[in-house]
Amino acid sequence: MGTSSEVVRVRRLPDSDADGRKSLGMSLFLLSSTMAFGGLLLLYGILRADAPNWPPPGGRVLPLGLASAATAAIAGSSAALHLGYRALLRARAPLLLPWLLAAICLGLLFVALEIALWLQLWGAGFVLGNRHAGAFYTLTSFHFAHVAIALGLLAWLVPGALRQRYHARENVRVRLVGRFWHFLGINWLLLFAAFFLW
């Protein structure tokens, strides 16, 4: 009988009490962040619905190219982190580090593209003073602050990934940071749709 190259799958064990508390804490944090993002998006919707035209006079049409590139970067980063986590669950811990580094690099690219977007808009005269610009900068800055925190958490995982500290039965940190990062990716997709496609 020939040899097979089956993938080893390790069933994730239930969280310990400590891991369960961490998971609950992250869930509560994401719930509060969801309410904050939801409130800001609702405010944007109200401002837009009340405006006779959008963007208002003096507003600018937002550049789709940079925003699309930023969207691709954060989506790719989220996918890379997911692949790293899947590698852990398949008992391939050494693969976490390259996927984690790819996620961080794509996350930094997202940050650079968002800053470039702001600079381009500001230079074109899209400055605070109308509802369109105010809503745009408020929502994207709020998201940017969360992304900066999440990138710090991704970097925090790197030493453990280097030492192969994480594996199929010890992955709660990777899972929870990944949940936060995926949450931010979804929020950016909502912002992208609201500002650039609606």
mmCIF file with all atom_site columns, C-alpha atoms in Angstrom:
data_model
loop_
_atom_site.group_PDB
_atom_site.id
_atom_site.type_symbol
_atom_site.label_atom_id
_atom_site.label_alt_id
_atom_site.label_comp_id
_atom_site.label_asym_id
_atom_site.label_entity_id
_atom_site.label_seq_id
_atom_site.pdbx_PDB_ins_code
_atom_site.Cartn_x
_atom_site.Cartn_y
_atom_site.Cartn_z
_atom_site.occupancy
_atom_site.B_iso_or_equiv
_atom_site.pdbx_formal_charge
_atom_site.auth_seq_id
_atom_site.auth_comp_id
_atom_site.auth_asym_id
_atom_site.auth_atom_id
_atom_site.pdbx_PDB_model_num
ATOM 1   C CA . MET A 1 1   ? 0.000   0.000  0.000  1.00 0.00 ? 1   MET A CA 1
ATOM 2   C CA . GLY A 1 2   ? 1.460   3.400  -1.009 1.00 0.00 ? 2   GLY A CA 1
ATOM 3   C CA . THR A 1 3   ? 2.093   6.203  1.390  1.00 0.00 ? 3   THR A CA 1
ATOM 4   C CA . SER A 1 4   ? -0.444  9.002  1.584  1.00 0.00 ? 4   SER A CA 1
ATOM 5   C CA . SER A 1 5   ? 0.163   12.656 2.275  1.00 0.00 ? 5   SER A CA 1
ATOM 6   C CA . GLU A 1 6   ? -2.805  13.223 4.514  1.00 0.00 ? 6   GLU A CA 1
ATOM 7   C CA . VAL A 1 7   ? -3.066  16.486 6.379  1.00 0.00 ? 7   VAL A CA 1
ATOM 8   C CA . VAL A 1 8   ? -2.980  16.024 10.125 1.00 0.00 ? 8   VAL A CA 1
ATOM 9   C CA . ARG A 1 9   ? -5.960  17.714 11.714 1.00 0.00 ? 9   ARG A CA 1
ATOM 10  C CA . VAL A 1 10  ? -5.993  18.340 15.446 1.00 0.00 ? 10  VAL A CA 1
ATOM 11  C CA . ARG A 1 11  ? -9.348  18.995 17.039 1.00 0.00 ? 11  ARG A CA 1
ATOM 12  C CA . ARG A 1 12  ? -9.325  22.228 19.032 1.00 0.00 ? 12  ARG A CA 1
ATOM 13  C CA . LEU A 1 13  ? -10.041 21.519 22.665 1.00 0.00 ? 13  LEU A CA 1
ATOM 14  C CA . PRO A 1 14  ? -12.564 23.598 24.614 1.00 0.00 ? 14  PRO A CA 1
ATOM 15  C CA . ASP A 1 15  ? -11.153 26.741 26.162 1.00 0.00 ? 15  ASP A CA 1
ATOM 16  C CA . SER A 1 16  ? -9.854  26.612 29.692 1.00 0.00 ? 16  SER A CA 1
ATOM 17  C CA . ASP A 1 17  ? -11.493 28.932 32.208 1.00 0.00 ? 17  ASP A CA 1
ATOM 18  C CA . ALA A 1 18  ? -8.735  31.513 31.655 1.00 0.00 ? 18  ALA A CA 1
ATOM 19  C CA . ASP A 1 19  ? -9.054  31.256 27.882 1.00 0.00 ? 19  ASP A CA 1
ATOM 20  C CA . GLY A 1 20  ? -12.823 31.474 28.187 1.00 0.00 ? 20  GLY A CA 1
ATOM 21  C CA . ARG A 1 21  ? -12.504 34.741 30.126 1.00 0.00 ? 21  ARG A CA 1
ATOM 22  C CA . LYS A 1 22  ? -10.173 36.123 27.454 1.00 0.00 ? 22  LYS A CA 1
ATOM 23  C CA . SER A 1 23  ? -12.632 35.079 24.754 1.00 0.00 ? 23  SER A CA 1
ATOM 24  C CA . LEU A 1 24  ? -15.503 36.707 26.636 1.00 0.00 ? 24  LEU A CA 1
ATOM 25  C CA . GLY A 1 25  ? -13.446 39.893 27.084 1.00 0.00 ? 25  GLY A CA 1
ATOM 26  C CA . MET A 1 26  ? -12.691 40.062 23.366 1.00 0.00 ? 26  MET A CA 1
ATOM 27  C CA . SER A 1 27  ? -16.351 39.422 22.539 1.00 0.00 ? 27  SER A CA 1
ATOM 28  C CA . LEU A 1 28  ? -17.449 42.276 24.801 1.00 0.00 ? 28  LEU A CA 1
ATOM 29  C CA . PHE A 1 29  ? -14.804 44.569 23.305 1.00 0.00 ? 29  PHE A CA 1
ATOM 30  C CA . LEU A 1 30  ? -15.941 43.735 19.770 1.00 0.00 ? 30  LEU A CA 1
ATOM 31  C CA . LEU A 1 31  ? -19.574 44.263 20.768 1.00 0.00 ? 31  LEU A CA 1
ATOM 32  C CA . SER A 1 32  ? -18.789 47.743 22.122 1.00 0.00 ? 32  SER A CA 1
ATOM 33  C CA . SER A 1 33  ? -16.731 48.547 19.016 1.00 0.00 ? 33  SER A CA 1
ATOM 34  C CA . THR A 1 34  ? -19.589 47.327 16.820 1.00 0.00 ? 34  THR A CA 1
ATOM 35  C CA . MET A 1 35  ? -21.964 49.709 18.587 1.00 0.00 ? 35  MET A CA 1
ATOM 36  C CA . ALA A 1 36  ? -19.499 52.587 18.160 1.00 0.00 ? 36  ALA A CA 1
ATOM 37  C CA . PHE A 1 37  ? -18.941 51.876 14.452 1.00 0.00 ? 37  PHE A CA 1
ATOM 38  C CA . GLY A 1 38  ? -22.665 51.313 13.978 1.00 0.00 ? 38  GLY A CA 1
ATOM 39  C CA . GLY A 1 39  ? -23.492 54.613 15.653 1.00 0.00 ? 39  GLY A CA 1
ATOM 40  C CA . LEU A 1 40  ? -21.038 56.505 13.469 1.00 0.00 ? 40  LEU A CA 1
ATOM 41  C CA . LEU A 1 41  ? -22.337 54.818 10.308 1.00 0.00 ? 41  LEU A CA 1
ATOM 42  C CA . LEU A 1 42  ? -25.895 55.629 11.358 1.00 0.00 ? 42  LEU A CA 1
ATOM 43  C CA . LEU A 1 43  ? -24.904 59.267 11.844 1.00 0.00 ? 43  LEU A CA 1
ATOM 44  C CA . TYR A 1 44  ? -23.336 59.235 8.377  1.00 0.00 ? 44  TYR A CA 1
ATOM 45  C CA . GLY A 1 45  ? -26.549 57.790 6.921  1.00 0.00 ? 45  GLY A CA 1
ATOM 46  C CA . ILE A 1 46  ? -28.646 60.487 8.607  1.00 0.00 ? 46  ILE A CA 1
ATOM 47  C CA . LEU A 1 47  ? -26.351 63.270 7.371  1.00 0.00 ? 47  LEU A CA 1
ATOM 48  C CA . ARG A 1 48  ? -26.459 61.865 3.878  1.00 0.00 ? 48  ARG A CA 1
ATOM 49  C CA . ALA A 1 49  ? -30.230 61.392 3.874  1.00 0.00 ? 49  ALA A CA 1
ATOM 50  C CA . ASP A 1 50  ? -30.774 64.990 5.040  1.00 0.00 ? 50  ASP A CA 1
ATOM 51  C CA . ALA A 1 51  ? -28.408 66.472 2.440  1.00 0.00 ? 51  ALA A CA 1
ATOM 52  C CA . PRO A 1 52  ? -30.118 67.746 -0.734 1.00 0.00 ? 52  PRO A CA 1
ATOM 53  C CA . ASN A 1 53  ? -27.168 66.428 -2.747 1.00 0.00 ? 53  ASN A CA 1
ATOM 54  C CA . TRP A 1 54  ? -24.159 64.297 -1.891 1.00 0.00 ? 54  TRP A CA 1
ATOM 55  C CA . PRO A 1 55  ? -21.392 65.226 -1.721 1.00 0.00 ? 55  PRO A CA 1
ATOM 56  C CA . PRO A 1 56  ? -22.528 68.673 -0.598 1.00 0.00 ? 56  PRO A CA 1
ATOM 57  C CA . PRO A 1 57  ? -21.380 71.752 -2.535 1.00 0.00 ? 57  PRO A CA 1
ATOM 58  C CA . GLY A 1 58  ? -17.657 72.132 -1.935 1.00 0.00 ? 58  GLY A CA 1
ATOM 59  C CA . GLY A 1 59  ? -17.277 68.387 -1.355 1.00 0.00 ? 59  GLY A CA 1
ATOM 60  C CA . ARG A 1 60  ? -15.145 66.180 -3.553 1.00 0.00 ? 60  ARG A CA 1
ATOM 61  C CA . VAL A 1 61  ? -15.766 62.855 -5.209 1.00 0.00 ? 61  VAL A CA 1
ATOM 62  C CA . LEU A 1 62  ? -13.552 60.415 -3.340 1.00 0.00 ? 62  LEU A CA 1
ATOM 63  C CA . PRO A 1 63  ? -10.849 58.592 -5.357 1.00 0.00 ? 63  PRO A CA 1
ATOM 64  C CA . LEU A 1 64  ? -11.835 54.969 -5.869 1.00 0.00 ? 64  LEU A CA 1
ATOM 65  C CA . GLY A 1 65  ? -8.376  53.703 -6.898 1.00 0.00 ? 65  GLY A CA 1
ATOM 66  C CA . LEU A 1 66  ? -6.518  54.230 -3.606 1.00 0.00 ? 66  LEU A CA 1
ATOM 67  C CA . ALA A 1 67  ? -9.506  53.061 -1.591 1.00 0.00 ? 67  ALA A CA 1
ATOM 68  C CA . SER A 1 68  ? -9.780  49.892 -3.683 1.00 0.00 ? 68  SER A CA 1
ATOM 69  C CA . ALA A 1 69  ? -6.069  49.167 -3.195 1.00 0.00 ? 69  ALA A CA 1
ATOM 70  C CA . ALA A 1 70  ? -6.453  49.676 0.565  1.00 0.00 ? 70  ALA A CA 1
ATOM 71  C CA . THR A 1 71  ? -9.442  47.320 0.562  1.00 0.00 ? 71  THR A CA 1
ATOM 72  C CA . ALA A 1 72  ? -7.429  44.660 -1.265 1.00 0.00 ? 72  ALA A CA 1
ATOM 73  C CA . ALA A 1 73  ? -4.567  45.074 1.225  1.00 0.00 ? 73  ALA A CA 1
ATOM 74  C CA . ILE A 1 74  ? -6.688  44.618 4.344  1.00 0.00 ? 74  ILE A CA 1
ATOM 75  C CA . ALA A 1 75  ? -8.609  41.718 2.774  1.00 0.00 ? 75  ALA A CA 1
ATOM 76  C CA . GLY A 1 76  ? -5.326  40.026 1.848  1.00 0.00 ? 76  GLY A CA 1
ATOM 77  C CA . SER A 1 77  ? -3.989  40.613 5.347  1.00 0.00 ? 77  SER A CA 1
ATOM 78  C CA . SER A 1 78  ? -7.072  39.042 6.890  1.00 0.00 ? 78  SER A CA 1
ATOM 79  C CA . ALA A 1 79  ? -6.781  36.043 4.550  1.00 0.00 ? 79  ALA A CA 1
ATOM 80  C CA . ALA A 1 80  ? -3.087  35.581 5.423  1.00 0.00 ? 80  ALA A CA 1
ATOM 81  C CA . LEU A 1 81  ? -3.815  35.578 9.149  1.00 0.00 ? 81  LEU A CA 1
ATOM 82  C CA . HIS A 1 82  ? -6.626  33.074 8.632  1.00 0.00 ? 82  HIS A CA 1
ATOM 83  C CA . LEU A 1 83  ? -4.271  30.778 6.714  1.00 0.00 ? 83  LEU A CA 1
ATOM 84  C CA . GLY A 1 84  ? -1.726  31.024 9.528  1.00 0.00 ? 84  GLY A CA 1
ATOM 85  C CA . TYR A 1 85  ? -4.371  30.074 12.088 1.00 0.00 ? 85  TYR A CA 1
ATOM 86  C CA . ARG A 1 86  ? -5.517  27.152 9.931  1.00 0.00 ? 86  ARG A CA 1
ATOM 87  C CA . ALA A 1 87  ? -1.901  25.978 9.766  1.00 0.00 ? 87  ALA A CA 1
ATOM 88  C CA . LEU A 1 88  ? -1.865  25.833 13.576 1.00 0.00 ? 88  LEU A CA 1
ATOM 89  C CA . LEU A 1 89  ? -5.014  23.738 13.651 1.00 0.00 ? 89  LEU A CA 1
ATOM 90  C CA . ARG A 1 90  ? -3.473  21.362 11.112 1.00 0.00 ? 90  ARG A CA 1
ATOM 91  C CA . ALA A 1 91  ? -0.383  20.849 13.308 1.00 0.00 ? 91  ALA A CA 1
ATOM 92  C CA . ARG A 1 92  ? 1.820   22.947 11.023 1.00 0.00 ? 92  ARG A CA 1
ATOM 93  C CA . ALA A 1 93  ? 2.982   25.502 13.574 1.00 0.00 ? 93  ALA A CA 1
ATOM 94  C CA . PRO A 1 94  ? 6.090   26.598 11.597 1.00 0.00 ? 94  PRO A CA 1
ATOM 95  C CA . LEU A 1 95  ? 3.786   28.009 8.888  1.00 0.00 ? 95  LEU A CA 1
ATOM 96  C CA . LEU A 1 96  ? 2.231   30.519 11.289 1.00 0.00 ? 96  LEU A CA 1
ATOM 97  C CA . LEU A 1 97  ? 5.217   32.888 11.224 1.00 0.00 ? 97  LEU A CA 1
ATOM 98  C CA . PRO A 1 98  ? 5.351   33.548 7.452  1.00 0.00 ? 98  PRO A CA 1
ATOM 99  C CA . TRP A 1 99  ? 1.573   34.013 7.276  1.00 0.00 ? 99  TRP A CA 1
ATOM 100 C CA . LEU A 1 100 ? 1.663   36.292 10.321 1.00 0.00 ? 100 LEU A CA 1
ATOM 101 C CA . LEU A 1 101 ? 4.445   38.412 8.793  1.00 0.00 ? 101 LEU A CA 1
ATOM 102 C CA . ALA A 1 102 ? 2.494   38.593 5.526  1.00 0.00 ? 102 ALA A CA 1
ATOM 103 C CA . ALA A 1 103 ? -0.569  39.772 7.465  1.00 0.00 ? 103 ALA A CA 1
ATOM 104 C CA . ILE A 1 104 ? 1.481   42.477 9.200  1.00 0.00 ? 104 ILE A CA 1
ATOM 105 C CA . CYS A 1 105 ? 3.098   43.671 5.951  1.00 0.00 ? 105 CYS A CA 1
ATOM 106 C CA . LEU A 1 106 ? -0.275  43.881 4.193  1.00 0.00 ? 106 LEU A CA 1
ATOM 107 C CA . GLY A 1 107 ? -1.704  45.665 7.237  1.00 0.00 ? 107 GLY A CA 1
ATOM 108 C CA . LEU A 1 108 ? 1.104   48.226 7.071  1.00 0.00 ? 108 LEU A CA 1
ATOM 109 C CA . LEU A 1 109 ? 0.408   48.625 3.355  1.00 0.00 ? 109 LEU A CA 1
ATOM 110 C CA . PHE A 1 110 ? -3.222  49.332 4.215  1.00 0.00 ? 110 PHE A CA 1
ATOM 111 C CA . VAL A 1 111 ? -2.108  52.022 6.681  1.00 0.00 ? 111 VAL A CA 1
ATOM 112 C CA . ALA A 1 112 ? 0.200   53.605 4.081  1.00 0.00 ? 112 ALA A CA 1
ATOM 113 C CA . LEU A 1 113 ? -2.578  53.623 1.472  1.00 0.00 ? 113 LEU A CA 1
ATOM 114 C CA . GLU A 1 114 ? -5.055  55.172 3.905  1.00 0.00 ? 114 GLU A CA 1
ATOM 115 C CA . ILE A 1 115 ? -2.579  57.936 4.786  1.00 0.00 ? 115 ILE A CA 1
ATOM 116 C CA . ALA A 1 116 ? -1.940  58.498 1.065  1.00 0.00 ? 116 ALA A CA 1
ATOM 117 C CA . LEU A 1 117 ? -5.704  58.745 0.548  1.00 0.00 ? 117 LEU A CA 1
ATOM 118 C CA . TRP A 1 118 ? -6.011  61.352 3.298  1.00 0.00 ? 118 TRP A CA 1
ATOM 119 C CA . LEU A 1 119 ? -3.078  63.380 1.948  1.00 0.00 ? 119 LEU A CA 1
ATOM 120 C CA . GLN A 1 120 ? -4.444  63.301 -1.598 1.00 0.00 ? 120 GLN A CA 1
ATOM 121 C CA . LEU A 1 121 ? -7.875  64.436 -0.471 1.00 0.00 ? 121 LEU A CA 1
ATOM 122 C CA . TRP A 1 122 ? -6.542  67.125 1.853  1.00 0.00 ? 122 TRP A CA 1
ATOM 123 C CA . GLY A 1 123 ? -4.273  68.460 -0.876 1.00 0.00 ? 123 GLY A CA 1
ATOM 124 C CA . ALA A 1 124 ? -7.251  68.604 -3.247 1.00 0.00 ? 124 ALA A CA 1
ATOM 125 C CA . GLY A 1 125 ? -9.154  70.796 -0.805 1.00 0.00 ? 125 GLY A CA 1
ATOM 126 C CA . PHE A 1 126 ? -11.265 68.090 0.861  1.00 0.00 ? 126 PHE A CA 1
ATOM 127 C CA . VAL A 1 127 ? -10.855 69.633 4.306  1.00 0.00 ? 127 VAL A CA 1
ATOM 128 C CA . LEU A 1 128 ? -13.010 69.879 7.398  1.00 0.00 ? 128 LEU A CA 1
ATOM 129 C CA . GLY A 1 129 ? -15.800 72.367 6.961  1.00 0.00 ? 129 GLY A CA 1
ATOM 130 C CA . ASN A 1 130 ? -18.547 70.352 5.308  1.00 0.00 ? 130 ASN A CA 1
ATOM 131 C CA . ARG A 1 131 ? -20.532 67.342 6.471  1.00 0.00 ? 131 ARG A CA 1
ATOM 132 C CA . HIS A 1 132 ? -19.108 65.047 3.825  1.00 0.00 ? 132 HIS A CA 1
ATOM 133 C CA . ALA A 1 133 ? -15.477 65.620 4.811  1.00 0.00 ? 133 ALA A CA 1
ATOM 134 C CA . GLY A 1 134 ? -16.284 65.612 8.531  1.00 0.00 ? 134 GLY A CA 1
ATOM 135 C CA . ALA A 1 135 ? -18.062 62.258 8.317  1.00 0.00 ? 135 ALA A CA 1
ATOM 136 C CA . PHE A 1 136 ? -15.299 60.769 6.163  1.00 0.00 ? 136 PHE A CA 1
ATOM 137 C CA . TYR A 1 137 ? -12.404 61.815 8.401  1.00 0.00 ? 137 TYR A CA 1
ATOM 138 C CA . THR A 1 138 ? -14.233 60.911 11.625 1.00 0.00 ? 138 THR A CA 1
ATOM 139 C CA . LEU A 1 139 ? -15.096 57.390 10.509 1.00 0.00 ? 139 LEU A CA 1
ATOM 140 C CA . THR A 1 140 ? -11.782 56.606 8.827  1.00 0.00 ? 140 THR A CA 1
ATOM 141 C CA . SER A 1 141 ? -9.769  58.033 11.751 1.00 0.00 ? 141 SER A CA 1
ATOM 142 C CA . PHE A 1 142 ? -11.760 55.930 14.219 1.00 0.00 ? 142 PHE A CA 1
ATOM 143 C CA . HIS A 1 143 ? -11.062 52.845 12.112 1.00 0.00 ? 143 HIS A CA 1
ATOM 144 C CA . PHE A 1 144 ? -7.391  53.834 11.709 1.00 0.00 ? 144 PHE A CA 1
ATOM 145 C CA . ALA A 1 145 ? -6.937  54.006 15.502 1.00 0.00 ? 145 ALA A CA 1
ATOM 146 C CA . HIS A 1 146 ? -8.305  50.473 15.857 1.00 0.00 ? 146 HIS A CA 1
ATOM 147 C CA . VAL A 1 147 ? -6.053  49.239 13.029 1.00 0.00 ? 147 VAL A CA 1
ATOM 148 C CA . ALA A 1 148 ? -2.992  50.708 14.777 1.00 0.00 ? 148 ALA A CA 1
ATOM 149 C CA . ILE A 1 149 ? -3.892  48.811 17.974 1.00 0.00 ? 149 ILE A CA 1
ATOM 150 C CA . ALA A 1 150 ? -4.512  45.592 16.041 1.00 0.00 ? 150 ALA A CA 1
ATOM 151 C CA . LEU A 1 151 ? -1.169  45.857 14.222 1.00 0.00 ? 151 LEU A CA 1
ATOM 152 C CA . GLY A 1 152 ? 0.509   46.168 17.610 1.00 0.00 ? 152 GLY A CA 1
ATOM 153 C CA . LEU A 1 153 ? -1.253  42.975 18.715 1.00 0.00 ? 153 LEU A CA 1
ATOM 154 C CA . LEU A 1 154 ? -0.166  41.172 15.541 1.00 0.00 ? 154 LEU A CA 1
ATOM 155 C CA . ALA A 1 155 ? 3.429   42.217 16.220 1.00 0.00 ? 155 ALA A CA 1
ATOM 156 C CA . TRP A 1 156 ? 2.996   40.972 19.816 1.00 0.00 ? 156 TRP A CA 1
ATOM 157 C CA . LEU A 1 157 ? 2.316   37.488 18.388 1.00 0.00 ? 157 LEU A CA 1
ATOM 158 C CA . VAL A 1 158 ? 5.584   37.372 16.422 1.00 0.00 ? 158 VAL A CA 1
ATOM 159 C CA . PRO A 1 159 ? 7.972   36.331 19.269 1.00 0.00 ? 159 PRO A CA 1
ATOM 160 C CA . GLY A 1 160 ? 5.689   33.430 20.192 1.00 0.00 ? 160 GLY A CA 1
ATOM 161 C CA . ALA A 1 161 ? 5.421   32.395 16.541 1.00 0.00 ? 161 ALA A CA 1
ATOM 162 C CA . LEU A 1 162 ? 9.222   32.504 16.244 1.00 0.00 ? 162 LEU A CA 1
ATOM 163 C CA . ARG A 1 163 ? 9.556   30.163 19.218 1.00 0.00 ? 163 ARG A CA 1
ATOM 164 C CA . GLN A 1 164 ? 6.636   28.045 17.948 1.00 0.00 ? 164 GLN A CA 1
ATOM 165 C CA . ARG A 1 165 ? 4.858   28.637 21.226 1.00 0.00 ? 165 ARG A CA 1
ATOM 166 C CA . TYR A 1 166 ? 1.460   28.421 19.526 1.00 0.00 ? 166 TYR A CA 1
ATOM 167 C CA . HIS A 1 167 ? 0.033   25.139 18.286 1.00 0.00 ? 167 HIS A CA 1
ATOM 168 C CA . ALA A 1 168 ? -3.311  23.412 17.825 1.00 0.00 ? 168 ALA A CA 1
ATOM 169 C CA . ARG A 1 169 ? -3.980  23.200 21.569 1.00 0.00 ? 169 ARG A CA 1
ATOM 170 C CA . GLU A 1 170 ? -2.441  26.557 22.496 1.00 0.00 ? 170 GLU A CA 1
ATOM 171 C CA . ASN A 1 171 ? -3.757  29.131 20.069 1.00 0.00 ? 171 ASN A CA 1
ATOM 172 C CA . VAL A 1 172 ? -6.155  31.351 21.970 1.00 0.00 ? 172 VAL A CA 1
ATOM 173 C CA . ARG A 1 173 ? -4.014  34.477 21.494 1.00 0.00 ? 173 ARG A CA 1
ATOM 174 C CA . VAL A 1 174 ? -3.791  33.944 17.751 1.00 0.00 ? 174 VAL A CA 1
ATOM 175 C CA . ARG A 1 175 ? -7.519  33.226 17.549 1.00 0.00 ? 175 ARG A CA 1
ATOM 176 C CA . LEU A 1 176 ? -8.574  36.302 19.521 1.00 0.00 ? 176 LEU A CA 1
ATOM 177 C CA . VAL A 1 177 ? -6.211  38.714 17.749 1.00 0.00 ? 177 VAL A CA 1
ATOM 178 C CA . GLY A 1 178 ? -7.404  37.203 14.479 1.00 0.00 ? 178 GLY A CA 1
ATOM 179 C CA . ARG A 1 179 ? -11.018 37.817 15.469 1.00 0.00 ? 179 ARG A CA 1
ATOM 180 C CA . PHE A 1 180 ? -10.215 41.489 16.094 1.00 0.00 ? 180 PHE A CA 1
ATOM 181 C CA . TRP A 1 181 ? -8.336  41.816 12.791 1.00 0.00 ? 181 TRP A CA 1
ATOM 182 C CA . HIS A 1 182 ? -11.132 40.184 10.774 1.00 0.00 ? 182 HIS A CA 1
ATOM 183 C CA . PHE A 1 183 ? -13.623 42.482 12.513 1.00 0.00 ? 183 PHE A CA 1
ATOM 184 C CA . LEU A 1 184 ? -11.649 45.514 11.327 1.00 0.00 ? 184 LEU A CA 1
ATOM 185 C CA . GLY A 1 185 ? -11.541 44.133 7.794  1.00 0.00 ? 185 GLY A CA 1
ATOM 186 C CA . ILE A 1 186 ? -15.330 43.809 7.777  1.00 0.00 ? 186 ILE A CA 1
ATOM 187 C CA . ASN A 1 187 ? -15.692 47.340 9.156  1.00 0.00 ? 187 ASN A CA 1
ATOM 188 C CA . TRP A 1 188 ? -13.460 48.715 6.411  1.00 0.00 ? 188 TRP A CA 1
ATOM 189 C CA . LEU A 1 189 ? -15.596 46.968 3.782  1.00 0.00 ? 189 LEU A CA 1
ATOM 190 C CA . LEU A 1 190 ? -18.650 48.729 5.258  1.00 0.00 ? 190 LEU A CA 1
ATOM 191 C CA . LEU A 1 191 ? -16.845 52.088 5.197  1.00 0.00 ? 191 LEU A CA 1
ATOM 192 C CA . PHE A 1 192 ? -15.662 51.465 1.645  1.00 0.00 ? 192 PHE A CA 1
ATOM 193 C CA . ALA A 1 193 ? -19.206 50.645 0.528  1.00 0.00 ? 193 ALA A CA 1
ATOM 194 C CA . ALA A 1 194 ? -20.681 53.663 2.347  1.00 0.00 ? 194 ALA A CA 1
ATOM 195 C CA . PHE A 1 195 ? -18.209 56.249 1.040  1.00 0.00 ? 195 PHE A CA 1
ATOM 196 C CA . PHE A 1 196 ? -17.093 54.920 -2.330 1.00 0.00 ? 196 PHE A CA 1
ATOM 197 C CA . LEU A 1 197 ? -19.917 52.762 -3.700 1.00 0.00 ? 197 LEU A CA 1
ATOM 198 C CA . TRP A 1 198 ? -23.136 54.248 -2.298 1.00 0.00 ? 198 TRP A CA 1
#
